[in-house]
Amino acid sequence: MDLLLHSFGNVFHPSVMLVIAMGVAVGITIGALPGLTATMGVALLVPLTFGRPPLESLAMLLGLYCGAMYGGSIAAILVRTPGTPAAAATVLEGYPMAQRGEAGRALAMALFASFTGGLTGALIMTFLSPMISHVALEFSTVEYFALAVFGLSVIVSISGKSIVKGLMTGIFGLLISTIGADPISGYPRFIFGQMDLFEGPPFIPTLIGLFAVSEVIANVQVTQSLQRVRAVVDRYFPSWADIKASLVPIGRGSVLGALIGAIPGAGGDIAAFVSYGETKRTSKHPEKFGTGQVEGLAASECANNACSGGAMIPLLSLGVPGDAVTAVLLGAFVIQGLQPGPLLYKDHIDIVYNVFASMIVANFALLAIGLVGIRLFAKVILVRRAILMPSILVLSVVGAYAMRRDVFDVYFMLGCGVVGYFMQKHEFPLSPILLALILGPMAEANLRRSLVVSGGDFGIILTRPIAVALLVLAVASLAASFYNHRKIARRLAEQAARGEPPPG
Amino acid sequence: MNRANFVSGAIGVAVGGGALAGASEFPPDVVMNVGPAFFPSMLAGMLVLASAILMVGAALEPAAAAEARAPLRWSFADGRVRAAVTVAAVAGFTLVLGPLGFIPTSVLFLAGMMAMLGMRRPLPLLAVSVGVTAAIWLIFEKLLVLSLPAGILDSLLY
C-alpha cells in the first residue's frame, strides 16, 4: 500500500498529469473516429515515447488506451458505427437512444459507465496482478513455454469467424517470429542477406503496418460520408434514475469485463457482448432490448473499459498480453528497457506500481476530460477522411523511421500494411500475428533452453505439472472452439434452410 | 468453390513450402537434436497443413452466387485505384525522404493525397499540408529530439 501511495505521488507530478490528459484526449479522439482503433492509436503513439522517461511514456499510452475504449462509444451512439470493435455492442442500445433524441443521455451514461468500469478494472488489476506474479516467480523455462502455447491457443481459437484462418494467421505470425538470429546458436534465419532483419522483424514498423497502414488502405476506398443523427448534447451526467437502473449491470459488467480481459486474447468486444447478453438475459423486459435501453448501453460500455484493466493483468504478471493493445504496450515496455512478467515485480516494482497508479488516475482524467469535452468529441467524428488518412500515413512513415532512422523499416511497414489489408479483406484476423510475434520467441527460446537442460529430452515437459496443465488447457481450448464453431455453423445452416435471415 | 479461400490456402502452402525448403539448409544441432531448423520446420509444416485444409474446404464449398464485380476504371473514382495509388505514394515518399527531406516530401505527399481523396480547394489543401507537416516535424525534431532527414532544406534548418 505504501508503494501505491508513493506511486500516486509520482503520477501527480504536473508533467505526468499532462501526458495522461494528452493521452486520454488523443485516445477519445482516435476512439471516436470510425476506422481508427485503440491498437492503431497506441501503435502510432509508441514512437513518441522514444527517449522519454518510462513513467511519462507508459502513463500517456495507458491514458490513450482508456480514452480510446470510451471514445468508441461516441461514434457508436451518433453514427451507428462503432469507433472501435469494442464498442460494437454499444450500437445496439446507443443508436436507438440517439434516434429518439436522447443522444446526450446516452453519451452521459456511456461516460459514467466507462469511468466506473475502467476504474473497477484498474483496481482489480492492482490487487490481482501481484498475486499472479508471485506464483509465476516459481515458473521455469518449461512453464513459460507452456504458457506461451496456451496464450497462442486461446488467441487463435477466439479470433475471427474461421478457426482454420485463425490458426493459419497464428502459425504465420510464429513463422515470421523465427526470422533473425536463432535464440540459442545465433544462426541467422530467413534474413536473405538483409542485416536489418538480424534482430528479427522490426516490431514497431510491423505493428504500424498491420494496424494503421492496412486500415488506411481500406479507408481510402470509401468515399461516402457518415450519416449522423441530430445530436443534442444537453446532458453531461446521467440522471439518478438512470444510474439506479444501471447499477447492477454496471457492477456485474465491470467484474465480467476485467475477468474476460484477463484471458489472453479476449478483447473488449467479447467482454461487452457477454456483459450485454447477461444484462438482457436477467432483465425483466428483455424484449425491449435493441430499442434503446440505458442499462444495456451501460452494461456494454462498462465491460469494454473494465477489460483494459483486466488485459493488463497477464501482461504485467506473466509478460503475456491480454489483447492486441496490450501487445503493443508490451513493445512500449521493451523500448523502455523493461520486460513485463514476474521479473518486473522483482527488479522494477516501482514501475509496476506507477503503472497501477497511472491507470487509476487515467480513469479519473477520462471522466474529467469526457465531461468537459463531450460536445467537442461529438464533433470529432465529422473530420474529413481526406485530411485524416494522409496525415495518419505521414505519422506512420515517421513512426516507423524514427527508431532506427532506417528506410528499410518504412518499406517493411508498407509491406506489412499491404499484407494486413489483404488478410483483413479475406477475413484473416490480424491480432494473432502480433501476439505470435511476442509469444513465438518466448515459446521457442524457453523450449530450447529446457531441452538444453534435459539434453534434448522432450520428457522434461511432463515432469512439470503446471506446464502439463497449461498444455492440456491449450488443447482443450482449441477443441472447444472447433466444437463451438461447428455448432454455430450447423445452427446457421438450419436457419438458412428454414429461410430465416442470419443474425447481425 | 470459394476462390478467395482457395487462393489464400495456395499462398499459405507456398509460404510454408518455401520456409520448409529454407529451413532444410540450416545447420543441425548434433548434441540436442533440436537446432535452428526445428521450430521453423515444425511451423512451416503446420502452415502447409492448415492451408491445405482451407484449400480443400474452399474446393468443396458450393459456389456462391457470382458477385457482380465492377470492371476496374482507371480513375480516382475507383476505390481500388485509390488504394493502389496510396501504396505507391507511400513507397515514393520513402524513396525521396532522404534526398528531398521530410518537410518538402511530406507537404507534397499530403497535398497529393488530399487532392486524390476529394479536397480540391487549393488554399485549405496547402494550409492543412503545411500545418500537419509542421506539427509532426516540431513534435519529432524539437520535442522528442528525433531527427528527420533535412534533405534540400539542410542549410536552412541547421
XYZ file of C-alpha atoms in Angstrom:
662
model
C 0.000 0.000 0.000
C 2.927 2.332 0.769
C 4.285 1.661 -2.696
C 0.943 2.520 -4.258
C 0.666 5.768 -2.313
C 4.234 6.678 -3.266
C 3.381 5.949 -6.915
C 0.373 8.267 -6.735
C 2.852 10.950 -5.628
C 4.915 10.265 -8.778
C 1.869 10.288 -11.037
C 0.526 13.551 -9.580
C 3.639 15.314 -10.928
C 2.449 18.022 -13.394
C 4.383 16.595 -16.369
C 2.874 13.124 -15.842
C -0.640 14.516 -15.322
C -0.226 16.491 -18.538
C 0.794 13.468 -20.612
C -2.057 11.408 -19.104
C -4.521 14.154 -20.069
C -2.993 14.323 -23.559
C -3.168 10.540 -23.900
C -6.819 10.457 -22.792
C -7.812 13.304 -25.151
C -5.993 11.727 -28.118
C -7.454 8.341 -27.164
C -11.045 9.643 -27.080
C -10.463 11.338 -30.455
C -8.995 8.199 -32.040
C -11.681 6.010 -30.493
C -14.405 8.335 -31.759
C -13.167 8.148 -35.348
C -14.585 5.054 -37.063
C -11.805 3.027 -38.641
C -9.202 4.075 -36.086
C -8.766 1.561 -33.281
C -7.146 1.754 -29.854
C -4.428 -0.583 -31.176
C -3.723 1.793 -34.054
C -3.645 4.777 -31.686
C -1.173 3.173 -29.308
C 0.910 1.917 -32.257
C 1.078 5.437 -33.725
C 1.992 6.996 -30.380
C 4.649 4.470 -29.311
C 7.318 6.246 -31.425
C 6.583 9.415 -29.439
C 7.892 7.649 -26.331
C 11.433 7.080 -27.687
C 13.862 8.650 -25.245
C 11.165 9.757 -22.785
C 11.173 8.641 -19.122
C 9.307 5.323 -18.574
C 6.620 6.797 -16.319
C 5.664 9.588 -18.727
C 5.724 7.231 -21.722
C 3.658 4.469 -20.170
C 1.242 6.896 -18.485
C 0.499 8.569 -21.825
C -0.137 5.243 -23.568
C -2.325 3.989 -20.715
C -4.304 7.228 -20.868
C -4.758 6.695 -24.587
C -5.878 3.102 -24.032
C -8.552 4.202 -21.511
C -9.649 7.140 -23.678
C -9.985 5.078 -26.849
C -12.137 2.443 -25.125
C -14.640 5.167 -24.193
C -14.233 7.155 -27.442
C -15.548 4.212 -29.456
C -18.969 4.725 -27.908
C -19.341 8.262 -29.349
C -19.441 7.125 -32.975
C -21.485 4.061 -31.960
C -24.169 6.301 -30.463
C -24.134 9.134 -33.006
C -23.450 7.455 -36.346
C -24.273 3.797 -35.680
C -20.660 2.881 -36.460
C -18.596 1.611 -33.537
C -15.485 3.785 -33.285
C -13.599 0.696 -32.092
C -14.579 -3.006 -32.284
C -15.099 -2.948 -28.502
C -17.993 -0.505 -28.952
C -19.924 -2.811 -31.317
C -22.394 -3.798 -28.562
C -22.920 -0.128 -27.669
C -24.567 0.447 -31.062
C -27.451 -1.865 -30.117
C -28.901 0.471 -27.482
C -26.939 3.701 -28.017
C -28.060 4.470 -31.554
C -31.797 3.906 -30.934
C -31.482 6.282 -27.958
C -29.846 8.924 -30.173
C -32.568 8.442 -32.808
C -35.154 9.163 -30.094
C -33.360 12.455 -29.399
C -31.603 11.107 -26.296
C -28.002 11.341 -27.572
C -26.991 13.436 -24.551
C -28.460 10.884 -22.145
C -26.690 8.023 -23.976
C -23.328 9.818 -24.128
C -23.557 10.750 -20.441
C -24.295 7.152 -19.433
C -21.527 5.842 -21.731
C -19.038 8.142 -19.980
C -20.241 7.249 -16.488
C -20.232 3.501 -17.239
C -16.815 3.717 -18.941
C -15.375 5.514 -15.936
C -16.879 3.054 -13.432
C -15.843 0.004 -15.477
C -12.365 1.373 -16.174
C -11.787 2.183 -12.512
C -13.017 -1.251 -11.384
C -10.759 -2.948 -13.956
C -7.784 -0.863 -12.806
C -8.436 -1.734 -9.145
C -8.814 -5.453 -9.915
C -5.539 -5.247 -11.844
C -3.818 -3.527 -8.927
C -4.764 -6.202 -6.427
C -4.704 -9.336 -8.629
C -1.508 -8.858 -10.683
C 0.940 -9.072 -7.745
C -0.644 -12.348 -6.593
C -0.336 -13.943 -10.055
C 3.220 -12.685 -10.486
C 4.106 -14.191 -7.105
C 3.030 -17.625 -8.381
C 4.770 -17.018 -11.727
C 8.082 -16.372 -9.972
C 8.258 -20.144 -9.470
C 7.965 -20.728 -13.244
C 10.881 -22.355 -15.058
C 11.526 -22.303 -18.808
C 9.155 -25.276 -19.267
C 6.192 -23.409 -17.713
C 6.965 -20.335 -19.807
C 6.948 -22.466 -22.960
C 3.581 -23.972 -21.941
C 2.221 -20.533 -21.052
C 3.139 -19.179 -24.496
C 1.441 -22.183 -26.165
C -1.678 -21.681 -24.020
C -1.759 -17.954 -24.854
C -1.487 -18.730 -28.561
C -4.195 -21.401 -28.450
C -6.686 -19.012 -26.834
C -5.817 -16.208 -29.232
C -6.263 -18.434 -32.256
C -9.473 -20.006 -31.015
C -11.349 -16.790 -30.321
C -10.187 -14.653 -33.203
C -12.267 -14.485 -36.319
C -15.087 -16.458 -37.860
C -12.920 -19.280 -39.187
C -10.782 -21.415 -36.889
C -8.616 -22.552 -39.807
C -7.933 -18.943 -40.793
C -7.190 -18.057 -37.172
C -4.774 -20.998 -36.990
C -3.128 -20.052 -40.279
C -2.638 -16.482 -39.118
C -1.226 -17.560 -35.755
C 1.201 -20.025 -37.380
C 2.177 -17.421 -39.999
C 2.947 -14.961 -37.187
C 5.017 -17.591 -35.378
C 6.906 -18.328 -38.582
C 7.674 -14.614 -39.051
C 8.893 -14.509 -35.448
C 11.637 -17.030 -36.357
C 13.201 -14.510 -38.765
C 16.565 -13.329 -37.426
C 19.210 -14.830 -35.169
C 18.444 -18.242 -33.640
C 17.942 -17.679 -29.863
C 20.458 -20.381 -28.870
C 23.097 -20.643 -31.604
C 22.738 -17.149 -33.127
C 22.488 -18.652 -36.639
C 20.741 -16.133 -38.963
C 17.424 -17.500 -40.251
C 15.404 -16.256 -43.270
C 17.211 -12.890 -43.411
C 18.112 -13.211 -47.131
C 21.361 -11.293 -46.620
C 19.490 -8.328 -45.128
C 21.271 -7.462 -41.865
C 18.349 -5.195 -40.864
C 16.484 -8.434 -40.143
C 19.197 -9.968 -37.947
C 17.444 -8.916 -34.736
C 14.114 -10.183 -36.072
C 11.264 -8.386 -37.833
C 11.200 -4.750 -36.620
C 8.344 -4.692 -34.102
C 7.095 -1.086 -34.289
C 7.043 -0.944 -38.131
C 5.292 -4.324 -38.184
C 2.519 -3.219 -35.883
C 2.124 0.213 -37.517
C 1.880 -1.546 -40.881
C -0.604 -4.177 -39.736
C -2.869 -1.916 -37.698
C -2.538 1.589 -39.176
C -1.446 1.361 -42.820
C -3.761 -1.574 -43.623
C -6.716 0.403 -42.199
C -5.806 3.462 -44.276
C -5.567 1.366 -47.462
C -9.082 0.077 -46.716
C -10.389 3.523 -45.745
C -9.210 5.412 -48.851
C -11.519 3.192 -50.883
C -14.595 4.548 -49.114
C -15.902 7.954 -50.040
C -19.372 8.244 -48.584
C -19.646 10.455 -45.509
C -21.179 9.276 -42.242
C -24.890 9.648 -41.657
C -25.112 11.398 -38.325
C -28.283 11.732 -36.278
C -29.184 15.186 -34.995
C -27.389 15.056 -31.679
C -28.361 17.428 -28.929
C -25.779 17.058 -26.184
C -27.934 18.509 -23.443
C -26.657 16.425 -20.560
C -23.252 15.799 -19.025
C -24.079 13.387 -16.238
C -26.680 10.600 -16.163
C -29.824 11.131 -14.086
C -30.160 9.409 -10.712
C -32.937 7.224 -12.158
C -30.611 6.024 -14.957
C -27.782 5.356 -12.502
C -30.133 3.392 -10.239
C -31.423 1.309 -13.144
C -27.863 0.588 -14.318
C -26.090 -0.053 -11.018
C -26.372 -3.861 -11.119
C -25.482 -4.176 -14.847
C -22.503 -1.848 -14.312
C -21.277 -3.764 -11.259
C -21.649 -7.134 -12.985
C -20.267 -5.873 -16.305
C -17.230 -4.302 -14.671
C -16.193 -7.521 -12.924
C -17.029 -9.661 -16.001
C -15.110 -7.262 -18.254
C -11.991 -7.325 -16.080
C -12.054 -11.138 -15.836
C -12.642 -11.629 -19.580
C -9.899 -9.098 -20.318
C -7.501 -11.136 -18.194
C -7.870 -14.132 -20.561
C -5.106 -13.782 -23.144
C -6.650 -12.849 -26.467
C -10.163 -11.993 -25.247
C -10.718 -8.322 -26.016
C -13.217 -5.601 -25.179
C -15.642 -6.639 -27.917
C -16.189 -10.057 -26.341
C -16.433 -8.569 -22.840
C -19.027 -6.027 -23.992
C -21.208 -8.611 -25.736
C -21.040 -11.048 -22.779
C -21.994 -8.281 -20.321
C -24.774 -7.007 -22.612
C -26.072 -10.559 -23.075
C -26.100 -11.203 -19.320
C -27.991 -7.947 -18.679
C -30.554 -8.806 -21.333
C -30.910 -12.370 -20.002
C -31.532 -11.237 -16.427
C -33.735 -8.263 -17.359
C -37.446 -8.191 -16.513
C -38.145 -6.867 -20.005
C -35.617 -8.465 -22.415
C -37.993 -7.837 -25.337
C -37.279 -4.104 -25.074
C -33.550 -4.581 -25.652
C -32.486 -3.187 -29.015
C -34.882 -0.267 -28.747
C -32.617 1.965 -26.652
C -32.367 0.612 -23.101
C -29.984 2.607 -20.973
C -28.968 -0.391 -18.810
C -27.932 -2.344 -21.928
C -25.749 0.556 -23.024
C -24.230 0.818 -19.531
C -23.533 -2.936 -19.402
C -21.578 -2.986 -22.657
C -19.678 0.250 -22.042
C -18.503 -0.586 -18.520
C -17.369 -4.058 -19.612
C -15.195 -2.881 -22.502
C -13.481 -0.318 -20.289
C -13.018 -2.791 -17.427
C -11.417 -5.084 -19.966
C -8.469 -2.707 -20.329
C -7.502 -3.196 -16.672
C -8.081 -6.936 -16.990
C -5.912 -7.201 -20.109
C -3.046 -5.589 -18.179
C -3.080 -8.425 -15.599
C -1.438 -11.152 -17.753
C 0.813 -8.528 -19.362
C 2.260 -7.271 -16.091
C 2.286 -10.508 -14.116
C 3.188 -13.046 -16.822
C 4.513 -10.975 -19.713
C 1.693 -12.340 -21.910
C -0.507 -9.645 -23.468
C -4.253 -9.863 -22.823
C -5.246 -8.304 -26.157
C -3.837 -6.556 -29.242
C -3.499 -3.189 -27.456
C -1.539 -4.693 -24.572
C 0.638 -6.495 -27.152
C 1.580 -3.065 -28.496
C 2.048 -1.800 -24.937
C 4.450 -4.686 -24.363
C 6.508 -3.239 -27.213
C 6.465 0.123 -25.425
C 7.766 -1.525 -22.229
C 10.555 -3.219 -24.195
C 11.553 0.099 -25.800
C 11.962 1.439 -22.261
C 14.259 -1.496 -21.443
C 11.603 -3.202 -19.295
C 10.420 -6.796 -19.721
C 6.909 -7.331 -18.274
C 6.476 -10.514 -16.236
C 7.340 -11.665 -12.717
C 10.872 -10.295 -13.017
C 9.424 -6.814 -13.483
C 7.978 -7.152 -9.970
C 11.355 -8.285 -8.676
C 13.551 -5.702 -10.416
C 11.261 -2.709 -11.098
C 8.440 -2.843 -8.574
C 8.313 0.979 -8.631
C 7.427 0.914 -12.337
C 4.695 -1.692 -11.745
C 3.025 0.454 -9.083
C 3.449 3.553 -11.231
C 1.502 1.695 -13.928
C -1.256 0.843 -11.425
C -1.468 4.447 -10.234
C -1.372 5.807 -13.817
C -4.224 3.554 -14.850
C -6.381 4.628 -11.895
C -5.608 8.325 -12.468
C -6.218 7.909 -16.228
C -9.791 6.835 -15.490
C -10.428 9.961 -13.402
C -8.857 12.004 -16.227
C -11.237 10.237 -18.617
C -14.210 11.340 -16.542
C -12.990 14.942 -16.274
C -11.972 15.319 -19.932
C -15.077 13.488 -21.098
C -17.317 15.851 -19.122
C -15.548 18.991 -20.317
C -15.102 17.957 -23.929
C -18.220 15.913 -24.658
C -19.552 18.461 -27.181
C -16.184 18.736 -28.929
C -15.651 14.973 -29.134
C -19.163 14.609 -30.587
C -17.962 16.799 -33.489
C -14.672 14.940 -33.995
C -16.379 12.195 -35.985
C -17.008 14.712 -38.763
C -13.280 15.279 -39.528
C -12.828 14.634 -43.239
C -11.286 11.361 -44.330
C -9.306 13.333 -46.938
C -7.357 15.026 -44.132
C -7.232 12.186 -41.662
C -5.961 9.317 -43.812
C -2.924 11.052 -45.407
C -1.980 12.504 -42.004
C -2.023 9.010 -40.460
C 0.218 7.801 -43.283
C 2.785 10.555 -42.661
C 2.730 9.771 -38.944
C 3.133 6.062 -39.767
C 6.153 6.695 -42.006
C 7.797 8.913 -39.389
C 6.982 6.470 -36.575
C 8.487 3.517 -38.462
C 11.558 5.540 -39.462
C 12.278 7.304 -36.183
C 13.612 4.477 -34.014
C 16.494 3.255 -36.202
C 16.478 6.071 -38.801
C 16.389 3.358 -41.435
C 14.201 3.488 -44.558
C 14.225 -0.320 -44.598
C 11.836 -0.166 -41.635
C 9.451 2.061 -43.624
C 9.396 -0.342 -46.563
C 8.859 -3.213 -44.115
C 5.949 -1.291 -42.572
C 4.420 -0.720 -46.019
C 4.783 -4.432 -46.843
C 3.051 -5.343 -43.584
C 0.320 -2.815 -44.391
C -0.387 -4.397 -47.774
C -0.323 -7.941 -46.353
C -2.559 -6.818 -43.465
C -5.015 -5.180 -45.864
C -5.441 -8.334 -47.952
C -5.666 -10.509 -44.852
C -8.423 -8.350 -43.372
C -10.217 -8.238 -46.704
C -10.338 -12.033 -46.775
C -11.330 -12.316 -43.099
C -7.990 -13.408 -41.656
C -7.700 -11.919 -38.139
C -4.607 -9.741 -37.622
C -4.217 -9.823 -33.841
C -2.788 -13.392 -33.778
C 0.188 -12.212 -35.876
C 1.055 -9.501 -33.406
C 0.658 -11.759 -30.404
C 2.555 -14.569 -32.139
C 5.459 -12.170 -32.718
C 5.667 -11.784 -28.953
C 4.757 -15.275 -27.806
C 6.689 -17.087 -30.590
C 10.196 -16.147 -29.430
C 9.062 -16.754 -25.832
C 7.875 -20.283 -26.740
C 10.918 -21.184 -28.830
C 13.591 -19.765 -26.548
C 12.090 -21.402 -23.457
C 11.562 -24.776 -25.139
C 15.124 -24.775 -26.478
C 16.532 -23.782 -23.080
C 14.527 -26.559 -21.441
C 15.950 -29.031 -23.956
C 19.466 -27.814 -23.227
C 18.814 -28.647 -19.562
C 17.301 -32.076 -20.364
C 19.880 -32.962 -23.012
C 17.309 -32.908 -25.792
C 14.675 -34.977 -23.927
C 11.123 -33.665 -24.514
C 10.012 -35.691 -21.473
C 11.096 -32.742 -19.291
C 7.742 -31.089 -20.138
C 5.843 -33.956 -18.464
C 7.804 -33.539 -15.223
C 6.265 -30.105 -14.542
C 2.570 -30.319 -13.508
C 1.754 -26.640 -14.198
C 3.222 -26.937 -17.697
C 1.194 -30.098 -18.378
C -1.965 -28.400 -17.104
C -1.364 -25.381 -19.354
C -0.761 -27.590 -22.407
C -3.911 -29.625 -21.672
C -5.845 -26.351 -21.371
C -4.394 -25.240 -24.708
C -5.609 -28.408 -26.434
C -8.991 -28.152 -24.667
C -9.442 -24.520 -25.735
C -8.736 -25.397 -29.367
C -11.037 -28.443 -29.238
C -13.809 -26.394 -27.604
C -13.558 -23.691 -30.233
C -13.685 -26.254 -33.062
C -16.804 -27.762 -31.442
C -18.463 -24.347 -30.936
C -17.629 -23.314 -34.465
C -19.258 -26.411 -35.917
C -22.295 -25.909 -33.682
C -22.723 -22.307 -34.846
C -22.254 -23.326 -38.488
C -24.891 -26.073 -38.110
C -27.345 -23.654 -36.478
C -26.816 -21.100 -39.252
C -27.350 -23.796 -41.884
C -30.603 -24.842 -40.192
C -31.761 -21.220 -40.067
C -30.894 -20.788 -43.742
C -32.852 -23.957 -44.576
C -35.873 -22.510 -42.753
C -35.443 -19.287 -44.712
C -34.611 -17.178 -41.652
C -32.127 -14.321 -42.101
C -28.733 -14.758 -40.392
C -28.251 -12.767 -37.169
C -26.355 -9.459 -37.220
C -15.613 -23.331 -54.953
C -14.674 -20.389 -52.750
C -11.973 -18.891 -54.967
C -10.624 -16.361 -52.447
C -10.105 -19.018 -49.771
C -8.574 -21.416 -52.300
C -6.042 -18.797 -53.411
C -5.328 -17.835 -49.752
C -4.692 -21.506 -48.981
C -2.406 -21.836 -52.008
C -0.390 -18.809 -50.826
C -0.148 -20.416 -47.363
C 1.105 -23.681 -48.900
C 3.679 -21.752 -50.968
C 4.918 -19.752 -47.958
C 5.065 -22.869 -45.765
C 6.786 -24.871 -48.525
C 9.321 -22.089 -49.071
C 10.046 -21.913 -45.338
C 10.454 -25.705 -45.176
C 12.946 -25.597 -48.046
C 14.817 -22.672 -46.451
C 14.936 -24.332 -43.026
C 16.323 -27.562 -44.505
C 19.564 -25.672 -45.174
C 20.047 -24.597 -41.543
C 22.859 -26.427 -39.717
C 21.741 -29.330 -37.481
C 22.386 -29.420 -33.736
C 24.106 -32.758 -33.246
C 24.045 -32.535 -29.444
C 20.431 -31.549 -28.680
C 18.889 -32.751 -31.972
C 16.808 -29.559 -31.835
C 18.647 -26.934 -33.820
C 17.751 -23.656 -35.548
C 15.623 -25.544 -38.091
C 13.355 -27.317 -35.586
C 10.862 -24.557 -34.819
C 10.624 -23.049 -38.344
C 10.262 -26.505 -39.926
C 7.544 -27.521 -37.488
C 5.662 -24.248 -38.036
C 6.084 -24.387 -41.813
C 4.680 -27.927 -41.809
C 1.721 -26.797 -39.713
C 1.121 -23.842 -42.059
C 1.124 -26.148 -45.085
C -1.338 -28.466 -43.321
C -3.705 -25.677 -42.208
C -3.530 -24.064 -45.667
C -4.280 -27.396 -47.340
C -7.341 -27.805 -45.070
C -8.522 -24.338 -46.132
C -7.984 -25.230 -49.799
C -9.930 -28.486 -49.504
C -12.747 -26.712 -47.647
C -12.798 -23.981 -50.309
C -12.879 -26.545 -53.128
C -15.802 -28.410 -51.540
C -17.762 -25.242 -50.768
C -20.725 -24.744 -53.108
C -20.117 -21.865 -55.468
C -21.670 -18.669 -54.151
C -23.852 -16.630 -56.446
C -21.413 -14.817 -58.700
C -20.927 -11.393 -57.225
C -21.212 -8.646 -59.797
C -17.761 -7.130 -59.758
C -17.436 -3.710 -61.334
C -14.734 -3.569 -64.014
C -11.674 -1.602 -62.937
C -11.911 2.025 -64.008
C -8.548 3.717 -64.260
C -9.649 6.826 -62.411
C -9.549 8.061 -58.816
C -13.296 7.422 -58.659
C -12.464 3.716 -58.303
C -11.556 2.794 -54.717
C -9.119 0.091 -55.831
C -7.168 2.643 -57.891
C -7.057 4.980 -54.874
C -5.729 2.125 -52.696
C -3.029 1.207 -55.234
C -2.015 4.855 -55.650
C -1.840 5.212 -51.844
C 0.596 2.284 -51.573
C 2.686 3.632 -54.466
C 2.664 7.121 -52.932
C 3.981 5.822 -49.574
C 6.718 3.901 -51.422
C 7.559 7.094 -53.337
C 7.535 9.104 -50.098
C 10.051 6.663 -48.584
C 12.216 6.724 -51.691
C 12.652 10.508 -51.770
C 12.531 11.051 -47.991
C 16.348 11.024 -47.708
C 17.376 13.141 -50.703
C 14.458 15.613 -50.652
C 13.990 15.796 -46.887
C 10.963 15.270 -44.644
C 9.339 18.713 -44.925
C 9.053 19.038 -48.737
C 8.245 15.340 -49.183
C 5.518 15.406 -46.568
C 3.900 18.609 -47.912
C 3.858 17.190 -51.457
C 2.578 13.804 -50.278
C -0.196 15.283 -48.134
C -1.331 17.735 -50.835
C -1.384 14.994 -53.462
C -3.213 12.502 -51.285
C -5.774 15.031 -50.079
C -6.455 16.117 -53.646
C -6.941 12.486 -54.664
C -9.369 11.976 -51.787
C -11.541 14.873 -52.907
C -10.145 18.007 -51.245
C -9.805 20.337 -54.184
C -9.739 23.938 -52.882
C -6.072 24.966 -53.104
C -5.858 27.199 -50.032
C -7.165 24.721 -47.422
C -5.195 21.980 -49.204
C -1.938 23.886 -48.830
C -2.717 25.143 -45.319
C -3.525 21.635 -43.989
C -0.489 20.058 -45.740
C 1.896 22.638 -44.298
C 0.189 22.626 -40.883
C 0.241 18.837 -40.442
C 3.855 18.627 -41.651
C 4.939 21.431 -39.328
C 3.186 19.825 -36.351
C 4.788 16.410 -36.953
C 8.214 17.961 -37.606
C 8.046 20.068 -34.433
C 6.952 17.105 -32.284
C 9.681 14.774 -33.535
C 12.514 17.269 -34.056
C 12.053 19.691 -31.191
C 10.018 17.865 -28.560
C 11.405 14.346 -28.916
C 14.787 15.307 -30.436
C 14.464 12.556 -33.059
C 15.969 13.979 -36.216
C 14.182 13.579 -39.529
C 16.008 13.875 -42.880
C 16.509 17.568 -43.719
C 17.363 16.952 -47.410
C 17.391 20.091 -49.531
C 16.491 22.258 -46.514
C 19.588 21.180 -44.593
C 21.337 24.558 -44.723
C 18.112 26.351 -43.811
C 17.179 24.166 -40.835
C 20.579 23.589 -39.214
